[in-house]
Short mmCIF file of C-alpha atoms in Angstrom, two decimals:
data_model
loop_
_atom_site.label_atom_id
_atom_site.label_comp_id
_atom_site.label_asym_id
_atom_site.label_seq_id
_atom_site.Cartn_x
_atom_site.Cartn_y
_atom_site.Cartn_z
CA MET A 1 229.07 200.24 109.25
CA THR A 2 225.83 197.17 108.73
CA LEU A 3 223.61 197.10 107.17
CA ARG A 4 220.33 197.90 107.89
CA LEU A 5 217.06 196.21 106.28
CA TYR A 6 213.44 197.36 106.62
CA ASP A 7 211.67 193.74 107.52
CA THR A 8 207.89 193.64 106.95
CA ARG A 9 207.08 191.59 109.75
CA ALA A 10 208.91 193.54 111.64
CA GLN A 11 207.73 196.25 110.60
CA GLN A 12 210.91 197.74 111.18
CA LEU A 13 214.47 198.14 110.29
CA ARG A 14 216.34 195.44 111.45
CA ASP A 15 220.29 195.09 111.30
CA PHE A 16 221.41 192.37 109.18
CA THR A 17 223.03 189.36 110.52
CA PRO A 18 223.24 186.65 108.22
CA LEU A 19 223.12 182.85 110.09
CA ASP A 20 226.78 182.14 107.88
CA PRO A 21 229.21 185.57 107.50
CA GLU A 22 230.40 184.01 104.65
CA ASN A 23 227.83 183.27 102.40
CA VAL A 24 224.13 185.17 102.52
CA THR A 25 221.28 183.26 101.17
CA ILE A 26 218.09 184.65 99.83
CA TYR A 27 214.89 182.92 98.11
CA VAL A 28 213.09 185.97 95.74
CA CYS A 29 209.77 184.22 94.37
CA GLY A 30 210.22 184.15 90.99
CA PRO A 31 207.35 184.83 87.61
CA THR A 32 204.64 183.08 86.81
CA VAL A 33 205.68 182.27 83.31
CA GLN A 34 201.75 182.62 82.10
CA SER A 35 202.41 185.69 79.89
CA GLY A 36 205.44 187.49 79.17
CA PRO A 37 207.11 190.17 81.44
CA HIS A 38 206.09 193.75 82.09
CA ILE A 39 208.68 196.40 83.33
CA GLY A 40 206.75 195.72 87.31
CA HIS A 41 208.48 192.67 86.96
CA VAL A 42 211.73 193.61 86.21
CA ARG A 43 211.63 196.47 88.37
CA GLY A 44 211.05 193.95 91.18
CA ALA A 45 213.70 191.77 90.13
CA LEU A 46 216.69 194.97 89.72
CA SER A 47 215.80 195.74 93.06
CA PHE A 48 217.19 191.72 94.75
CA ASP A 49 220.41 192.27 92.17
CA ILE A 50 221.35 195.56 93.74
CA LEU A 51 220.71 193.86 97.16
CA ARG A 52 222.48 190.86 96.06
CA ARG A 53 225.62 192.95 93.87
CA TRP A 54 226.03 195.18 97.29
CA LEU A 55 225.93 192.17 99.96
CA ALA A 56 228.67 190.21 97.61
CA ARG A 57 230.40 193.14 98.58
CA THR A 58 230.08 193.57 102.19
CA HIS A 59 229.97 189.62 102.59
CA GLY A 60 231.51 187.69 100.34
CA ARG A 61 229.02 184.99 98.78
CA VAL A 62 225.96 185.32 97.64
CA THR A 63 223.39 182.51 97.06
CA LEU A 64 220.54 183.11 95.25
CA VAL A 65 217.35 181.62 94.49
CA ARG A 66 214.75 183.30 92.50
CA ASN A 67 211.81 180.14 91.14
CA VAL A 68 209.97 180.54 88.55
CA THR A 69 206.34 178.97 88.27
CA ASP A 70 205.64 177.17 85.41
CA ILE A 71 202.41 175.07 86.79
CA ASP A 72 199.58 177.21 88.38
CA ASP A 73 195.54 177.83 86.90
CA LYS A 74 196.85 181.14 84.83
CA VAL A 75 199.57 178.87 83.26
CA LEU A 76 197.25 176.59 82.04
CA ALA A 77 194.32 178.73 81.77
CA ASN A 78 196.58 180.69 78.63
CA ALA A 79 197.68 177.05 77.57
CA THR A 80 196.29 176.37 73.72
CA PRO A 81 195.59 172.34 71.38
CA GLU A 82 198.44 174.40 69.64
CA GLU A 83 200.57 174.82 72.84
CA PRO A 84 200.33 172.87 75.70
CA TRP A 85 201.08 174.28 78.92
CA TRP A 86 204.30 173.23 79.73
CA ALA A 87 206.02 175.20 75.95
CA LEU A 88 203.91 178.02 77.33
CA ALA A 89 205.37 178.51 80.64
CA TYR A 90 209.24 177.62 78.48
CA ARG A 91 209.26 180.37 75.77
CA MET A 92 208.03 182.51 78.35
CA GLU A 93 210.61 182.32 81.32
CA GLN A 94 213.32 182.78 78.22
CA GLU A 95 211.25 186.04 77.60
CA PHE A 96 212.01 186.60 81.24
CA THR A 97 215.75 185.61 81.25
CA ALA A 98 215.42 187.79 77.66
CA ALA A 99 214.57 190.98 80.22
CA TYR A 100 216.82 190.45 83.02
CA ALA A 101 219.51 189.84 80.60
CA ALA A 102 219.03 193.07 79.29
CA VAL A 103 219.21 195.11 82.08
CA ARG A 104 222.27 192.72 83.80
CA ILE A 105 220.24 191.51 86.17
CA LEU A 106 223.41 189.02 87.74
CA PRO A 107 221.33 185.32 86.72
CA PRO A 108 220.65 183.73 90.24
CA THR A 109 222.81 181.11 91.29
CA TYR A 110 220.01 178.58 91.63
CA GLU A 111 216.81 179.01 89.83
CA PRO A 112 214.22 176.12 89.65
CA ARG A 113 211.13 175.53 88.03
CA ALA A 114 207.95 174.20 90.49
CA THR A 115 207.58 170.95 88.18
CA ALA A 116 211.15 169.74 89.28
CA SER A 117 210.51 169.88 93.36
CA VAL A 118 206.74 168.26 93.38
CA PRO A 119 207.71 164.94 95.71
CA GLN A 120 209.70 167.66 98.45
CA MET A 121 205.81 169.42 97.95
CA GLN A 122 204.69 166.25 98.84
CA GLU A 123 207.04 165.81 101.58
CA ILE A 124 205.59 168.80 103.46
CA ILE A 125 201.83 168.19 102.48
CA ALA A 126 202.65 164.55 104.89
CA ARG A 127 204.11 166.61 107.83
CA LEU A 128 201.07 169.72 107.89
CA ILE A 129 198.77 166.44 108.27
CA GLU A 130 200.37 164.56 110.44
CA ARG A 131 201.03 167.48 112.24
CA GLY A 132 197.66 168.08 111.94
CA HIS A 133 197.88 171.29 110.21
CA ALA A 134 196.39 170.51 106.69
CA TYR A 135 193.38 168.41 105.67
CA ALA A 136 192.52 165.84 102.72
CA ALA A 137 189.18 166.77 101.18
CA GLU A 138 186.37 164.12 102.61
CA ASP A 139 184.55 164.63 98.56
CA GLY A 140 186.68 162.33 97.19
CA SER A 141 188.15 165.75 94.89
CA GLY A 142 192.01 165.09 96.21
CA ASP A 143 192.41 168.37 97.85
CA VAL A 144 194.22 168.68 100.11
CA TYR A 145 194.33 171.69 102.52
CA PHE A 146 196.03 174.14 105.19
CA ASP A 147 193.92 174.64 107.98
CA VAL A 148 194.87 178.50 108.36
CA ARG A 149 192.88 178.05 112.22
CA SER A 150 195.16 175.10 113.55
CA TRP A 151 198.00 177.47 113.44
CA PRO A 152 197.78 180.43 116.22
CA GLU A 153 201.03 182.52 113.98
CA TYR A 154 198.88 182.32 110.70
CA GLY A 155 198.34 186.23 110.05
CA ALA A 156 201.64 187.25 111.56
CA LEU A 157 202.89 189.29 108.58
CA THR A 158 200.24 191.00 107.84
CA ARG A 159 199.50 191.25 110.97
CA GLN A 160 195.67 190.01 110.33
CA SER A 161 193.60 189.04 112.14
CA VAL A 162 191.81 185.34 109.98
CA ASP A 163 188.41 187.34 110.73
CA ALA A 164 189.25 189.58 108.30
CA MET A 165 190.74 187.64 105.92
CA GLU A 166 189.06 187.72 102.66
CA ASP A 167 188.19 183.56 101.50
CA ALA A 168 190.82 181.78 100.14
CA ALA A 169 189.90 181.64 96.24
CA ASP A 170 192.21 179.13 94.97
CA ALA A 171 190.63 176.39 95.41
CA ASP A 172 186.69 174.82 95.34
CA PRO A 173 185.05 176.23 98.41
CA ARG A 174 182.79 173.11 98.93
CA ALA A 175 185.47 170.18 100.94
CA LYS A 176 187.08 172.68 103.01
CA ARG A 177 186.32 173.55 106.96
CA ALA A 178 187.10 177.42 106.90
CA PRO A 179 187.10 179.90 104.51
CA GLN A 180 190.21 181.17 104.50
CA ASP A 181 191.80 177.63 104.56
CA PHE A 182 193.81 177.52 101.15
CA ALA A 183 194.89 174.93 98.55
CA LEU A 184 198.22 172.34 98.86
CA TRP A 185 197.03 169.90 96.41
CA LYS A 186 194.66 169.98 93.60
CA GLY A 187 193.12 167.42 93.02
CA ALA A 188 193.21 166.31 89.23
CA LYS A 189 189.66 167.70 87.41
CA PRO A 190 188.32 166.17 84.16
CA ASP A 191 189.39 169.41 81.68
CA GLU A 192 192.87 170.12 82.18
CA PRO A 193 195.49 168.32 80.06
CA ALA A 194 196.63 164.60 82.03
CA ASP A 195 200.33 165.20 82.19
CA ALA A 196 199.53 168.48 83.33
CA THR A 197 198.80 165.27 86.81
CA TRP A 198 201.58 163.76 89.09
CA ALA A 199 200.09 160.72 91.23
CA SER A 200 200.14 161.05 95.54
CA PRO A 201 198.97 159.56 98.41
CA TRP A 202 195.76 161.90 98.24
CA GLY A 203 194.77 161.65 94.49
CA PRO A 204 196.26 162.67 91.23
CA GLY A 205 196.58 166.36 91.08
CA ARG A 206 198.82 168.99 90.68
CA PRO A 207 200.16 171.45 94.29
CA GLY A 208 198.76 174.56 94.92
CA TRP A 209 200.30 178.07 94.22
CA HIS A 210 201.88 178.94 97.95
CA ILE A 211 204.11 175.01 98.40
CA GLU A 212 205.53 175.16 95.49
CA CYS A 213 208.28 177.96 96.82
CA SER A 214 207.91 176.85 100.58
CA ALA A 215 209.57 173.56 99.47
CA MET A 216 212.18 175.06 96.58
CA SER A 217 213.34 176.97 98.87
CA ARG A 218 213.87 174.06 101.46
CA ARG A 219 215.61 172.08 98.55
CA TYR A 220 218.00 174.94 97.65
CA LEU A 221 218.35 176.79 101.22
CA GLY A 222 217.74 174.39 103.91
CA ALA A 223 215.12 174.81 106.68
CA ASP A 224 216.10 178.32 107.43
CA PHE A 225 217.62 180.74 105.52
CA ASP A 226 218.32 184.44 105.28
CA ILE A 227 216.02 186.66 103.17
CA HIS A 228 213.26 186.46 101.56
CA GLY A 229 211.96 188.52 98.49
CA GLY A 230 208.94 189.50 96.54
CA GLY A 231 206.72 191.86 94.82
CA LEU A 232 204.73 194.38 97.65
CA ASP A 233 201.45 192.62 96.40
CA LEU A 234 203.19 189.11 97.20
CA ARG A 235 202.98 190.14 101.23
CA PHE A 236 198.75 188.18 101.57
CA PRO A 237 198.10 185.16 100.36
CA HIS A 238 201.00 184.33 98.67
CA HIS A 239 204.18 184.92 101.03
CA GLU A 240 201.71 184.38 104.64
CA ASN A 241 200.76 181.11 103.25
CA GLU A 242 203.80 180.10 103.22
CA LEU A 243 205.56 181.12 106.13
CA ALA A 244 201.94 179.78 107.96
CA GLN A 245 202.42 176.40 105.51
CA SER A 246 207.07 175.84 106.22
CA THR A 247 206.97 176.77 110.29
CA ALA A 248 203.36 175.13 110.80
CA ALA A 249 205.81 171.52 109.34
CA GLY A 250 208.65 172.76 111.33
CA ASP A 251 210.66 175.08 109.69
CA GLY A 252 212.59 178.63 110.99
CA PHE A 253 212.02 179.55 107.41
CA ALA A 254 212.79 183.20 106.59
CA ARG A 255 214.49 185.83 109.21
CA TYR A 256 214.29 188.30 107.07
CA TRP A 257 210.96 189.41 105.26
CA VAL A 258 212.13 192.43 102.25
CA HIS A 259 209.40 192.91 99.17
CA ASN A 260 210.05 195.75 97.38
CA GLY A 261 207.30 198.19 95.78
CA LEU A 262 205.54 198.27 92.88
CA VAL A 263 206.22 200.17 89.62
CA THR A 264 201.61 202.16 89.14
CA VAL A 265 200.08 203.58 86.36
CA ASP A 266 197.87 206.57 87.28
CA GLY A 267 198.31 205.58 91.37
CA GLN A 268 197.58 202.29 90.53
CA LYS A 269 199.91 198.66 90.52
CA MET A 270 200.75 198.06 87.10
CA SER A 271 199.19 194.12 86.45
CA LYS A 272 198.55 191.41 83.99
CA SER A 273 194.75 190.97 85.53
CA LEU A 274 194.45 195.12 85.22
CA GLY A 275 195.95 195.25 81.67
CA ASN A 276 197.55 198.07 82.51
CA PHE A 277 201.04 197.11 82.57
CA THR A 278 203.74 197.72 80.13
CA LEU A 279 205.42 194.93 78.64
CA ALA A 280 209.48 194.88 78.74
CA ALA A 281 210.35 194.01 75.55
CA ASP A 282 208.19 197.20 74.63
CA VAL A 283 210.21 199.80 77.14
CA LEU A 284 213.52 197.81 76.12
CA ALA A 285 213.20 198.57 71.80
CA ALA A 286 212.29 201.66 73.01
CA HIS A 287 214.83 202.76 74.83
CA ASP A 288 218.52 201.57 75.72
CA PRO A 289 218.44 199.00 78.62
CA LEU A 290 221.00 201.21 80.84
CA VAL A 291 218.81 203.76 80.65
CA VAL A 292 216.29 201.09 81.59
CA ARG A 293 218.42 200.14 84.82
CA TYR A 294 219.07 203.08 85.71
CA ALA A 295 215.49 204.93 85.82
CA LEU A 296 214.29 200.92 87.03
CA SER A 297 216.80 201.14 90.09
CA ALA A 298 217.13 205.56 90.57
CA ALA A 299 214.06 205.11 93.09
CA HIS A 300 214.12 204.29 96.37
CA TYR A 301 212.65 199.80 95.73
CA ARG A 302 210.50 199.53 98.64
CA SER A 303 209.01 203.53 97.26
CA SER A 304 206.40 203.04 94.52
CA LEU A 305 208.07 203.57 90.91
CA ASP A 306 205.19 205.87 88.29
CA LEU A 307 207.44 205.67 84.97
CA THR A 308 206.76 208.98 82.38
CA ASP A 309 208.26 209.92 79.36
CA ALA A 310 210.43 211.99 81.66
CA SER A 311 211.99 208.98 83.26
CA TRP A 312 214.26 208.22 81.11
CA ALA A 313 215.26 211.12 79.46
CA GLU A 314 216.50 211.73 82.95
CA ALA A 315 218.49 208.39 83.62
CA GLU A 316 219.79 209.63 80.38
CA ALA A 317 220.64 213.10 80.55
CA ALA A 318 222.18 211.28 84.23
CA LEU A 319 224.46 208.61 82.34
CA GLY A 320 225.54 211.29 79.81
CA ARG A 321 226.93 213.23 82.80
CA ILE A 322 229.24 209.77 84.39
CA ARG A 323 229.80 208.55 80.70
CA GLY A 324 231.43 212.39 79.16
CA PHE A 325 232.81 212.29 83.57
CA LEU A 326 234.85 208.76 83.10
CA GLU A 327 235.28 209.14 79.34
CA ARG A 328 237.33 212.15 80.13
CA ALA A 329 239.11 211.25 82.98
CA GLN A 330 240.37 207.82 81.73
CA ARG A 331 242.08 210.00 78.51
CA ALA A 332 243.77 212.59 81.85
CA SER A 333 244.39 209.79 83.35
CA ALA A 334 245.94 208.60 80.25
CA ARG A 335 248.26 211.23 78.62
CA ASN A 336 249.18 211.76 82.76
CA GLU A 337 250.63 208.29 83.09
CA ALA A 338 252.51 208.32 79.24
CA ARG A 339 253.83 211.48 80.77
CA ARG A 340 255.14 210.05 84.04
CA ARG A 341 256.90 207.13 82.14
CA ALA A 342 258.69 209.58 79.26
CA ALA A 343 259.86 212.37 82.59
CA PRO A 344 259.19 210.75 85.85
CA GLU A 345 261.03 213.56 87.37
CA GLU A 346 258.51 215.74 86.04
CA ALA A 347 254.88 214.13 86.09
CA SER A 348 252.75 215.27 89.34
CA ALA A 349 252.22 211.61 91.26
CA PRO A 350 249.13 209.99 91.69
CA GLU A 351 247.60 210.15 94.67
CA ASN A 352 248.75 206.68 97.06
CA THR A 353 245.92 204.10 95.62
CA GLU A 354 246.11 201.93 99.10
CA TYR A 355 244.27 203.95 101.28
CA ILE A 356 241.66 204.53 98.57
CA PRO A 357 238.04 203.48 99.66
CA LEU A 358 236.32 201.29 97.06
CA VAL A 359 233.34 203.22 97.54
CA PRO A 360 233.44 206.30 99.51
CA VAL A 361 232.02 206.02 103.50
CA GLU A 362 228.72 208.47 102.29
CA PHE A 363 227.88 205.51 99.40
CA ALA A 364 228.60 202.41 102.27
CA ARG A 365 226.50 204.36 104.76
CA ALA A 366 223.45 205.38 102.12
CA MET A 367 223.43 201.91 100.03
CA ASP A 368 223.95 200.38 104.23
CA ASP A 369 220.85 202.47 104.79
CA ASP A 370 217.96 200.16 103.83
CA LEU A 371 219.92 200.65 100.67
CA GLY A 372 219.43 203.71 99.72
CA VAL A 373 219.87 203.87 95.93
CA PRO A 374 218.94 208.11 95.19
CA GLN A 375 221.69 209.02 98.40
CA ALA A 376 224.18 206.87 96.88
CA LEU A 377 223.18 208.33 93.74
CA ALA A 378 224.01 211.64 94.68
CA VAL A 379 227.09 210.14 96.52
CA LEU A 380 228.27 209.24 92.98
CA HIS A 381 227.28 212.44 91.03
CA ASP A 382 228.53 214.72 93.26
CA ARG A 383 231.63 212.70 92.74
CA VAL A 384 231.23 213.61 89.68
CA ARG A 385 231.19 216.89 89.58
CA ARG A 386 234.19 216.63 91.60
CA GLY A 387 236.16 214.75 88.71
CA ASN A 388 235.35 217.47 86.78
CA GLN A 389 236.63 220.17 88.68
CA ALA A 390 239.62 217.90 89.27
CA LEU A 391 240.46 218.22 85.80
CA ASP A 392 239.23 221.22 84.99
CA ASP A 393 241.73 222.66 87.06
CA GLY A 394 244.56 220.85 85.94
CA ASP A 395 244.44 218.24 89.30
CA ASP A 396 245.64 214.84 87.78
CA ALA A 397 245.37 213.22 91.80
CA ALA A 398 242.23 214.43 92.44
CA ALA A 399 240.78 213.58 89.66
CA GLU A 400 242.02 209.75 89.28
CA ARG A 401 240.97 209.22 92.77
CA ALA A 402 237.70 210.74 91.53
CA LEU A 403 237.81 208.18 88.40
CA ILE A 404 238.56 204.98 90.99
CA GLU A 405 235.13 205.34 93.38
CA VAL A 406 232.89 206.58 90.37
CA ARG A 407 233.83 203.98 89.12
CA ALA A 408 233.83 201.39 91.54
CA MET A 409 230.22 203.11 93.20
CA ALA A 410 228.62 202.51 89.22
CA GLU A 411 230.00 198.97 89.73
CA VAL A 412 228.10 198.09 92.12
CA LEU A 413 224.52 199.54 91.37
CA GLY A 414 225.51 197.68 87.92
CA VAL A 415 225.32 201.06 85.72
CA ASP A 416 229.05 201.90 84.45
CA PRO A 417 228.57 203.10 81.13
CA LEU A 418 231.99 201.69 80.84
CA ALA A 419 231.66 197.93 81.76
CA PRO A 420 232.66 195.09 79.42
CA GLU A 421 228.99 193.99 79.74
CA TRP A 422 227.26 197.47 78.35
CA GLY A 423 229.64 196.90 75.46
CA SER A 424 232.18 200.17 74.51
CA GLY A 425 229.81 202.58 76.43
CA ARG A 426 227.90 203.97 73.37
CA GLY A 427 227.19 200.84 71.85
CA GLY A 428 224.59 200.05 68.20
CA ALA A 429 224.90 201.05 64.93
CA GLU A 430 223.44 204.41 65.45
CA ALA A 431 226.07 204.60 68.26
CA SER A 432 228.46 203.92 66.12
CA ALA A 433 227.33 205.91 62.69
CA LEU A 434 227.17 208.76 64.79
CA ASP A 435 230.61 208.65 66.41
CA ALA A 436 231.56 208.28 62.38
CA LEU A 437 229.70 211.07 61.61
CA VAL A 438 231.31 213.09 64.43
CA GLN A 439 234.85 212.61 63.88
CA THR A 440 234.53 213.58 59.92
CA MET A 441 233.59 216.77 61.01
CA ILE A 442 236.52 216.88 63.44
CA ALA A 443 238.94 215.94 60.46
CA GLN A 444 237.46 219.47 58.52
CA ARG A 445 237.65 221.06 61.39
CA ALA A 446 241.04 219.94 61.58
CA GLN A 447 242.03 220.26 57.68
CA ALA A 448 240.13 223.81 58.46
CA ARG A 449 242.29 224.92 61.33
CA ALA A 450 245.74 223.87 59.21
CA GLU A 451 244.78 225.39 56.16
CA LYS A 452 243.85 229.01 59.20
CA ASP A 453 239.86 229.31 57.88
CA TRP A 454 239.04 230.16 60.86
CA PRO A 455 235.22 231.37 59.97
CA ALA A 456 235.35 227.77 58.35
CA ALA A 457 236.70 226.13 61.56
CA ASP A 458 234.84 227.68 63.84
CA ARG A 459 231.07 227.24 61.84
CA ILE A 460 232.21 223.54 62.20
CA ARG A 461 232.96 223.77 65.45
CA ASP A 462 229.28 226.10 66.21
CA ALA A 463 227.79 223.09 63.69
CA ILE A 464 229.13 220.74 66.75
CA ALA A 465 227.67 222.21 69.39
CA ALA A 466 224.81 222.56 68.03
CA ALA A 467 223.85 218.94 68.16
CA GLY A 468 224.87 218.92 72.14
CA ILE A 469 227.91 217.51 71.00
CA THR A 470 230.69 219.42 73.49
CA LEU A 471 235.13 218.83 71.60
CA GLU A 472 237.69 219.00 73.95
CA ASP A 473 240.84 219.18 72.05
CA SER A 474 243.80 218.31 73.82
CA PRO A 475 247.84 217.14 72.61
CA ALA A 476 246.29 213.86 72.20
CA GLY A 477 243.64 214.95 69.82
CA THR A 478 240.20 216.01 70.22
CA HIS A 479 237.68 214.13 71.53
CA TRP A 480 233.90 214.45 71.96
CA SER A 481 230.53 213.73 74.28
CA ILE A 482 226.95 214.62 74.46
CA ASP A 483 226.13 216.99 76.39
CA GLY A 484 224.47 216.29 79.32
#
């Protein structure tokens, strides 16, 4: 099977063939750290986390670069005398890092800050000027612009003509040759802090937004790399401008363009500019991070995601079913292993696991079809149902096979509730308190049964069941799980 990804530039699915089969290279546009992350930022980073995990499983090594835009108009605008722009940027960067870590998004291979690559940005700008695709403003402002009409392929990513494009609003238009020309370098302004300025051949100033990603992707991945990712809202102007300036400078740049869908509120994209965002910190305070990860990844990565209270409830129930089966299957597996050791001639032997695939073929087929996570989750839950049925039927071999497959699939998606990164599977003080209460009731029920006080034992069991908790009696003891 071959992974097929929807290439935004080609506007179609394409077979994915990396430049180096042993090292897939990905550049993902990271946050502009003018304020804290909303849940849409987390959804975007999570989409590429799943892509990375799947590519690591199929290709081995993946080099993923996710930048931090720590110098930008918005960062400067949100700074205060008490908190300079660089301090604000660092504090917000830490908030993004915490949100990503909470839902177990793997850290990038490299996470460069824009301010650390200013010389590389200036090199690209100088090359563009030399090639006739950029010009310095003649008004002495120190601004440098990309000349969009000098590059016939401008508009290739979003398939727009220059005349149909909106004016570029990222710099003073007075010295532009055309309204669509965008800023590569912004001359220093009297009202901006002096420490937000770098020396350059065109005068003191700072980089434009778009040139930052072109320089950082080239520095860490080279002139040609496999996948450029980001949110759907970045296609224009940001990614269009990146593509134009990098290719006009002579680089091959990204071979595939992959964009994730947005989180919406009442049909509108969630964004800081619209003021309709939900902070990631608020969501993570209200919900288990594993539930948040599941809910954000359950829809296809290219689709819009409208989060509601039902989204969290459905994710929690789905995870409860997965957790319940895994815990039940692990107990059965341990009992069967004990029987095999005690009486190997009588215990049922498990299937030969040498040829068991790490993930079912149907799961791999779904993931290879443009990361079809909804279909992949359907396969996972089908194996959960089969595994529970096998346990009910006493088919230990089939149950152990389902256990292996479910954990393998959950690992790929990062939603294995028993994985060490999620703690015990029932982590947290509240869960520990619940476990203590249920264990006390189980002990009371056992005492009532030992004393043959059947009405009392039944009352305790009924009270536990009324709370949505299922008891499972076995020779090894009584175990409980929450109905899902």
